[in-house]
Coordinates of C-alpha atoms and ligand atoms in Angstrom, one line a residue:
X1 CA -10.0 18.4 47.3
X2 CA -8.6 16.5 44.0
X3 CA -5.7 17.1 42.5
X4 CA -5.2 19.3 39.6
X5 CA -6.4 17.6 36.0
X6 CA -3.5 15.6 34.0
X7 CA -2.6 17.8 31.3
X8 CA -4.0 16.7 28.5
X9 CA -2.0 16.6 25.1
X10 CA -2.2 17.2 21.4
X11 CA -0.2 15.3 19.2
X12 CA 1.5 18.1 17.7
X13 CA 2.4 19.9 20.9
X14 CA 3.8 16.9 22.4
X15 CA 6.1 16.3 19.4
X16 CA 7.1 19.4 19.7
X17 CA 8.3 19.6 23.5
X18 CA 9.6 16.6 23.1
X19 CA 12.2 17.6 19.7
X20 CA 13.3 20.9 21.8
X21 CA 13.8 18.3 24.8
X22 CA 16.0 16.1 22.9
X23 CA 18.0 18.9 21.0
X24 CA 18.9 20.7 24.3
X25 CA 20.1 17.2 25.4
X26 CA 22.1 17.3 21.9
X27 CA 20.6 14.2 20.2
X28 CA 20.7 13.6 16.9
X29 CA 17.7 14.6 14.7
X30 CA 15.8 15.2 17.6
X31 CA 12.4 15.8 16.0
X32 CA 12.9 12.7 13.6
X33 CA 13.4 10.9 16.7
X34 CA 10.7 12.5 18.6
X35 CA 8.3 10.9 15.6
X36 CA 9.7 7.9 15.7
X37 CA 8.9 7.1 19.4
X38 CA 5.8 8.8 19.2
X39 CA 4.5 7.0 15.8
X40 CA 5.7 3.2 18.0
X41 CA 3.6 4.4 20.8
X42 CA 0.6 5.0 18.6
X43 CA 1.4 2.5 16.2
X44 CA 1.4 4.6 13.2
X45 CA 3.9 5.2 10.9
X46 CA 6.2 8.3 11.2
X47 CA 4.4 10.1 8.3
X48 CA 1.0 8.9 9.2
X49 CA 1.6 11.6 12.2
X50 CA 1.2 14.1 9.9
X51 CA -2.4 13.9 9.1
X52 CA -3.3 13.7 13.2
X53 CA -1.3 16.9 14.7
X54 CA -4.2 17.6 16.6
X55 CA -5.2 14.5 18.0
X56 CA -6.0 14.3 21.5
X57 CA -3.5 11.6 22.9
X58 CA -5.2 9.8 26.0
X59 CA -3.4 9.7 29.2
X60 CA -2.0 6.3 28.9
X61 CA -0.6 7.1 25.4
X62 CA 1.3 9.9 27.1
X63 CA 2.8 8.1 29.7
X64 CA 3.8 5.5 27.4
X65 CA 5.5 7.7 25.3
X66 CA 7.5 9.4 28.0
X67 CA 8.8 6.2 29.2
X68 CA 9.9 5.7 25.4
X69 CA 11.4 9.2 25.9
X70 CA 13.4 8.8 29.6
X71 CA 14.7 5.3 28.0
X72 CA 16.3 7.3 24.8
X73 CA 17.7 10.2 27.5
X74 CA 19.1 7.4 29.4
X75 CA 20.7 6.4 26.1
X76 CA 19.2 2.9 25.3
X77 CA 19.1 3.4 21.2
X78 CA 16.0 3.9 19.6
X79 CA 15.7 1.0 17.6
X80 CA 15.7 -1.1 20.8
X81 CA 12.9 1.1 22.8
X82 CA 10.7 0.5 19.2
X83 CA 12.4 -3.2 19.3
X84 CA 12.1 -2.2 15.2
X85 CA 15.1 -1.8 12.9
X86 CA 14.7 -1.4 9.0
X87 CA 17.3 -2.8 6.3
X88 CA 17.2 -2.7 3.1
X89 CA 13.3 -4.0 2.1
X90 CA 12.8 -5.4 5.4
X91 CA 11.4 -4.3 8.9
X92 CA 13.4 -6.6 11.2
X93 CA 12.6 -6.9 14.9
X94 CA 15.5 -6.4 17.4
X95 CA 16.7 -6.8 20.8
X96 CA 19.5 -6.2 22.9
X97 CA 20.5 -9.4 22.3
X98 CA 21.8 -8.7 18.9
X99 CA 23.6 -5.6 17.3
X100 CA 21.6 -2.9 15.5
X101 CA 21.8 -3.5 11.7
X102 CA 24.3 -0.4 9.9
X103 CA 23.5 1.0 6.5
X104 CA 26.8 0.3 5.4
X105 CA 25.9 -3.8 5.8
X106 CA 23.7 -2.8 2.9
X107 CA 26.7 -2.3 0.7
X108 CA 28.0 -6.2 1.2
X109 CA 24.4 -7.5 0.6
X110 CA 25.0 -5.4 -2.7
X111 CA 28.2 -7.0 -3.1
X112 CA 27.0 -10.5 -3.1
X113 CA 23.3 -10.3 -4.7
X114 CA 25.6 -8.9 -7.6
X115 CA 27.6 -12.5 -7.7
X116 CA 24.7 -14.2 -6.5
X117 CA 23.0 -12.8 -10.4
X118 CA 25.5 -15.5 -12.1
X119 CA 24.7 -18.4 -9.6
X120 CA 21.8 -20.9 -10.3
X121 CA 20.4 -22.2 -7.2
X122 CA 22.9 -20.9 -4.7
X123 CA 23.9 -21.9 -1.3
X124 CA 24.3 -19.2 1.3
X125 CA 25.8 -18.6 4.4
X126 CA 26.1 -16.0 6.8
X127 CA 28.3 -16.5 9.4
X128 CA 28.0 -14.7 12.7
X129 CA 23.9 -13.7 11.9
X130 CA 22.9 -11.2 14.6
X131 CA 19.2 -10.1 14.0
X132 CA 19.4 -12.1 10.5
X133 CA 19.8 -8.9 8.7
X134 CA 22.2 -10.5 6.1
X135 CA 20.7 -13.8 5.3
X136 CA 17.0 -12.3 5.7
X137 CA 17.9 -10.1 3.1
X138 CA 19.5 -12.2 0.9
X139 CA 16.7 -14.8 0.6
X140 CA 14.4 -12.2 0.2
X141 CA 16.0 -10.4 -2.7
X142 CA 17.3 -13.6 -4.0
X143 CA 14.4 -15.8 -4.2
X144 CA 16.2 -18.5 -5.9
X145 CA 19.0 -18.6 -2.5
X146 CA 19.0 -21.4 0.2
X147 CA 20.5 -19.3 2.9
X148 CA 22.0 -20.9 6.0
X149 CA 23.2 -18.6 9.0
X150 CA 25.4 -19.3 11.8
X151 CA 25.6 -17.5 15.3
X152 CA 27.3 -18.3 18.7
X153 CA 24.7 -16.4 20.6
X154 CA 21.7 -18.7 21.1
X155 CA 19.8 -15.8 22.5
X156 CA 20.6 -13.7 18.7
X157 CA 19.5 -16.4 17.0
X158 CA 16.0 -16.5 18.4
X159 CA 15.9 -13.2 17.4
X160 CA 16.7 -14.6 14.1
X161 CA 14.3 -17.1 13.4
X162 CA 11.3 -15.0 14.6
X163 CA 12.3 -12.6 11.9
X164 CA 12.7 -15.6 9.4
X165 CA 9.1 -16.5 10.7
X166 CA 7.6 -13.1 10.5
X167 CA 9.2 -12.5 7.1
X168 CA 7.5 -15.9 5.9
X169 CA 11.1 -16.5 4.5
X170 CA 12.0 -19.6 7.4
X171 CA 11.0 -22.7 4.5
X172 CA 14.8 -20.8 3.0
X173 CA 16.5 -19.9 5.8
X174 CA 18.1 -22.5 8.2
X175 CA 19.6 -21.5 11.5
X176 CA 22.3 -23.3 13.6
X177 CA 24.3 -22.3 16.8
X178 CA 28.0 -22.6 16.8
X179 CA 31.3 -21.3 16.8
X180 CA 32.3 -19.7 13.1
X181 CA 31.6 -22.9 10.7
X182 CA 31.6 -25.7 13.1
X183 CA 28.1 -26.4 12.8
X184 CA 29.1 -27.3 9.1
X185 CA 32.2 -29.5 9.4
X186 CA 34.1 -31.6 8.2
X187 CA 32.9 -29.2 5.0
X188 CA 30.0 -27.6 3.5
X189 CA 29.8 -26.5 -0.4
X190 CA 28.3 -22.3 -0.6
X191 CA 28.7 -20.4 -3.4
X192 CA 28.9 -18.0 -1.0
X193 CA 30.2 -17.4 2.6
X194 CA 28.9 -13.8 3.4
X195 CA 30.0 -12.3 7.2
X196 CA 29.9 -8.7 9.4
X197 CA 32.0 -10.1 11.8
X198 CA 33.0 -8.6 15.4
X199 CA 36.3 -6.1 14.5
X200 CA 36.5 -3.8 17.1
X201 CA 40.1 -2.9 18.9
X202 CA 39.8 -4.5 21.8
X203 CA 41.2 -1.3 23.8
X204 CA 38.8 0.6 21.4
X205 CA 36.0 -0.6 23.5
X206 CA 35.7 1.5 26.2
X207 CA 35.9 5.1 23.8
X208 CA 33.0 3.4 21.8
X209 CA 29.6 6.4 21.6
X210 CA 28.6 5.5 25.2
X211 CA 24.8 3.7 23.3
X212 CA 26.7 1.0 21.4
X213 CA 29.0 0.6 24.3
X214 CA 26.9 0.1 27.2
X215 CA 23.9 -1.4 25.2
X216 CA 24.9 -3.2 22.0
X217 CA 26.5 -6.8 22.8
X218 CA 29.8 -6.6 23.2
X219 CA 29.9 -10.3 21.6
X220 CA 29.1 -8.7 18.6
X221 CA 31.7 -5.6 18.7
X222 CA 35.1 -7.8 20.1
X223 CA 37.8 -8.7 17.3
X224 CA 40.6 -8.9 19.6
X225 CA 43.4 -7.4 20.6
X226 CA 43.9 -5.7 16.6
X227 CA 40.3 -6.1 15.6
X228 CA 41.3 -8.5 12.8
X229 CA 40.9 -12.1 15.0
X230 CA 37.9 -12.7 12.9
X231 CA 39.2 -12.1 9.7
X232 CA 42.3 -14.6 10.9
X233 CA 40.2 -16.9 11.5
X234 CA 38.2 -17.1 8.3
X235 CA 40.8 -16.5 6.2
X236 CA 42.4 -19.9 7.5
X237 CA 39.0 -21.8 7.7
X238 CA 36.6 -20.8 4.6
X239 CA 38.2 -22.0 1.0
X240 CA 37.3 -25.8 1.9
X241 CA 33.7 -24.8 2.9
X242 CA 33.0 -22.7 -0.4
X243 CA 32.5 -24.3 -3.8
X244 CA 35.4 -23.6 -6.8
X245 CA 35.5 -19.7 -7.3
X246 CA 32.8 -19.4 -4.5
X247 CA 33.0 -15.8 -3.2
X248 CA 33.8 -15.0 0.6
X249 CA 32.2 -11.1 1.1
X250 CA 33.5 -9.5 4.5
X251 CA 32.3 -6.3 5.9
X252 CA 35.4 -4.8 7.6
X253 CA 35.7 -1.4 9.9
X254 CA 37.4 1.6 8.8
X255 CA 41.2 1.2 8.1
X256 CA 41.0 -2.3 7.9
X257 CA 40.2 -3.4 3.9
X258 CA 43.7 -3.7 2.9
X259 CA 44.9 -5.6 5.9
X260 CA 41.9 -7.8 5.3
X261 CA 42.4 -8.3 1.6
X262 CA 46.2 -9.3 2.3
X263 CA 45.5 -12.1 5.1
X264 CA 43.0 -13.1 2.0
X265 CA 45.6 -13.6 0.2
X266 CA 48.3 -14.9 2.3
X267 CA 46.0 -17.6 3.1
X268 CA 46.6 -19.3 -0.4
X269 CA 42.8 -20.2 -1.2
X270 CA 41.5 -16.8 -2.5
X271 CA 42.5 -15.1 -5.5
X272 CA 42.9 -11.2 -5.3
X273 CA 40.6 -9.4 -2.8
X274 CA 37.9 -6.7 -4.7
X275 CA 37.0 -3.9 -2.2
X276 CA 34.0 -1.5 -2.2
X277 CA 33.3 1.4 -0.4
X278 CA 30.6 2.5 1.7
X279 CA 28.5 5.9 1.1
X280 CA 31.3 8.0 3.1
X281 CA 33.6 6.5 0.9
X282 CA 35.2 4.1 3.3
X283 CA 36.5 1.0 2.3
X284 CA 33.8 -1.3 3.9
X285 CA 33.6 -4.4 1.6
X286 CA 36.4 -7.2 1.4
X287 CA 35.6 -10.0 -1.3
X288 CA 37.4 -12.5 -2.6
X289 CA 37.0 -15.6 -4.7
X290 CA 38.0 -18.8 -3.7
X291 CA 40.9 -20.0 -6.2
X292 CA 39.7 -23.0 -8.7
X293 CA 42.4 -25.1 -7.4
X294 CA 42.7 -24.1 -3.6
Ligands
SAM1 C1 28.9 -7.4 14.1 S1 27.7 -8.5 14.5 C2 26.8 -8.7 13.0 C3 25.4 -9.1 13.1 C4 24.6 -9.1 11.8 N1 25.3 -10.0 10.8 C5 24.6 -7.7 11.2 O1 25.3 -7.5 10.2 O2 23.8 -6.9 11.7 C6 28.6 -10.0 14.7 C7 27.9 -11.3 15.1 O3 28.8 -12.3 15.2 C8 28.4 -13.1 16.3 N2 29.6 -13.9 16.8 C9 30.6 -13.5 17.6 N3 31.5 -14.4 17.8 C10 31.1 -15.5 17.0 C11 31.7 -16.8 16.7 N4 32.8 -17.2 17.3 N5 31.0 -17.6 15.9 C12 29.8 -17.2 15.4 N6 29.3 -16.0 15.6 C13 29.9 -15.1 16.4 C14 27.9 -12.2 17.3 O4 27.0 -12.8 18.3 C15 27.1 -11.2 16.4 O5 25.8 -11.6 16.3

């Protein structure tokens, strides 16, 4: 005798198992992220699902989107299962090797394609690129920019330059492996440094939401012992590497502008920190120019 027929599924249905699935599991937006593995799976976009509620889904499309769905209740974050992350204008691809790009890294790509306006032909550089997100975005809204970016993960910047490749924007953007601006000594000249550097509390690490923690690269999350290593470190190292009145823009985590802005200033090079704040109304952007005669 042979076993009972797979059930067989309509989009719609499926969709809508799958939200009551995730909200009794208490995810976030659990029909938004029902769509968003479904539309990967199918390789639609999200709203294209809209016009196909009753398509049949064939038996392989089901079990390919229930693997999507046992990795997200295992708590690998979405944007890794879809290996798909949008910022600003661009679609990047990601991996585990490199952290997710935030909404609130939108804010210092603001920041600097606002100084960037004044600047003709300016050098860029993103220190510590991830996925590329910064420097991707800034040669793309910036077409006049020559962007370099700067990683100490080898594996992230792989990631990087196949985004640079797939954006078509790699003839602008040069990548180089090394530790903070090594890979440019004794001195480069950019109108501006741009970095979201790793400022987590080191003890802060373990109370991290348990999908940035156990999946997003701790490389990428570590400032030290209070967070601010990074900023230390930059502060001390960026005013020879910038040009007169070249602006370094720093993303920092909650609570930490004003400490930022003052190791800014202790350092001697910059002249008075600007800060911005991110939609919640956090202070999330630390800029400062370099001073004429630093
Ligand atoms: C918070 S992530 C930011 C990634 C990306 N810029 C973004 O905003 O999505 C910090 C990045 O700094 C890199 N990093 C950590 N230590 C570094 C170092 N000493 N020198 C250069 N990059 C470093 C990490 O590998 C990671 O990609």
């Amino acid at each position: 005798m042979s076993g009972a027929a797979p059930r067989t599924w309509q989009l719609l249905p499926l969709l809508e198992e799958t939200s009551r699935f995730f909200a009794a599991r208490n995810l976030e937006n659990p029909r938004l992220q029902a769509e968003l593995l479904l539309a990967d799976v199918l390789a639609l976009r999200r709203l294209d699902l809209y016009l196909r509620f009753d398509q049949l889904l064939s038996p392989a499309q089901v079990d390919a989107y229930r693997e999507h769905v046992r990795q997200r209740l295992r708590g690998v974050p979405l944007q890794y299962i879809t290996g798909k992350a949008g910022f600003r204008n661009l679609n990047l691809s990601v991996d585990p090797a490199v952290l997710i790009p935030r909404p609130e890294t939108e804010i210092l790509v603001e920041v600097a394609l606002e100084y960037l306006q004044g600047v003709e032909a300016p050098q860029v550089l993103d220190v510590g690129c991830g996925s590329g997100a910064i420097a991707l975005a800034l040669a793309q809204e910036c077409p006049a920019a020559r962007v370099k970016a700067t990683d100490l993960s080898s594996a992230a910047l792989a990631r990087a330059r196949a985004n640079a490749r797939e954006l078509e924007l790699a003839d602008r953007v040069g990548f180089c492996c090394g530790d903070l601006l090594d890979p440019f000594r004794p001195a480069g000249q950019f109108h501006l440094i741009a970095s979201n550097p790793p400022y987590v509390r080191r003890g802060d690490l373990e109370g991290l939401e348990a999908q940035v923690r156990d999946h997003e690269p701790h490389l990428a999350l570590d400032g030290g012992e209070d967070g601010l290593d990074f900023y230390r470190r930059l502060a001390g190292l960026a005013g020879p590497f910038l040009a007169p009145e070249g602006l370094l823009v720093l993303e920092v985590g909650a609570g930490q502008a004003d400490e930022v802005a003052a190791l800014l200033e202790q350092s001697g090079c910059f002249a008075p920190a600007s800060i911005r704040p991110d939609l919640a109304g956090i202070p999330r952007v630390v800029s400062a120019a370099r001073r004429a005669e630093a």
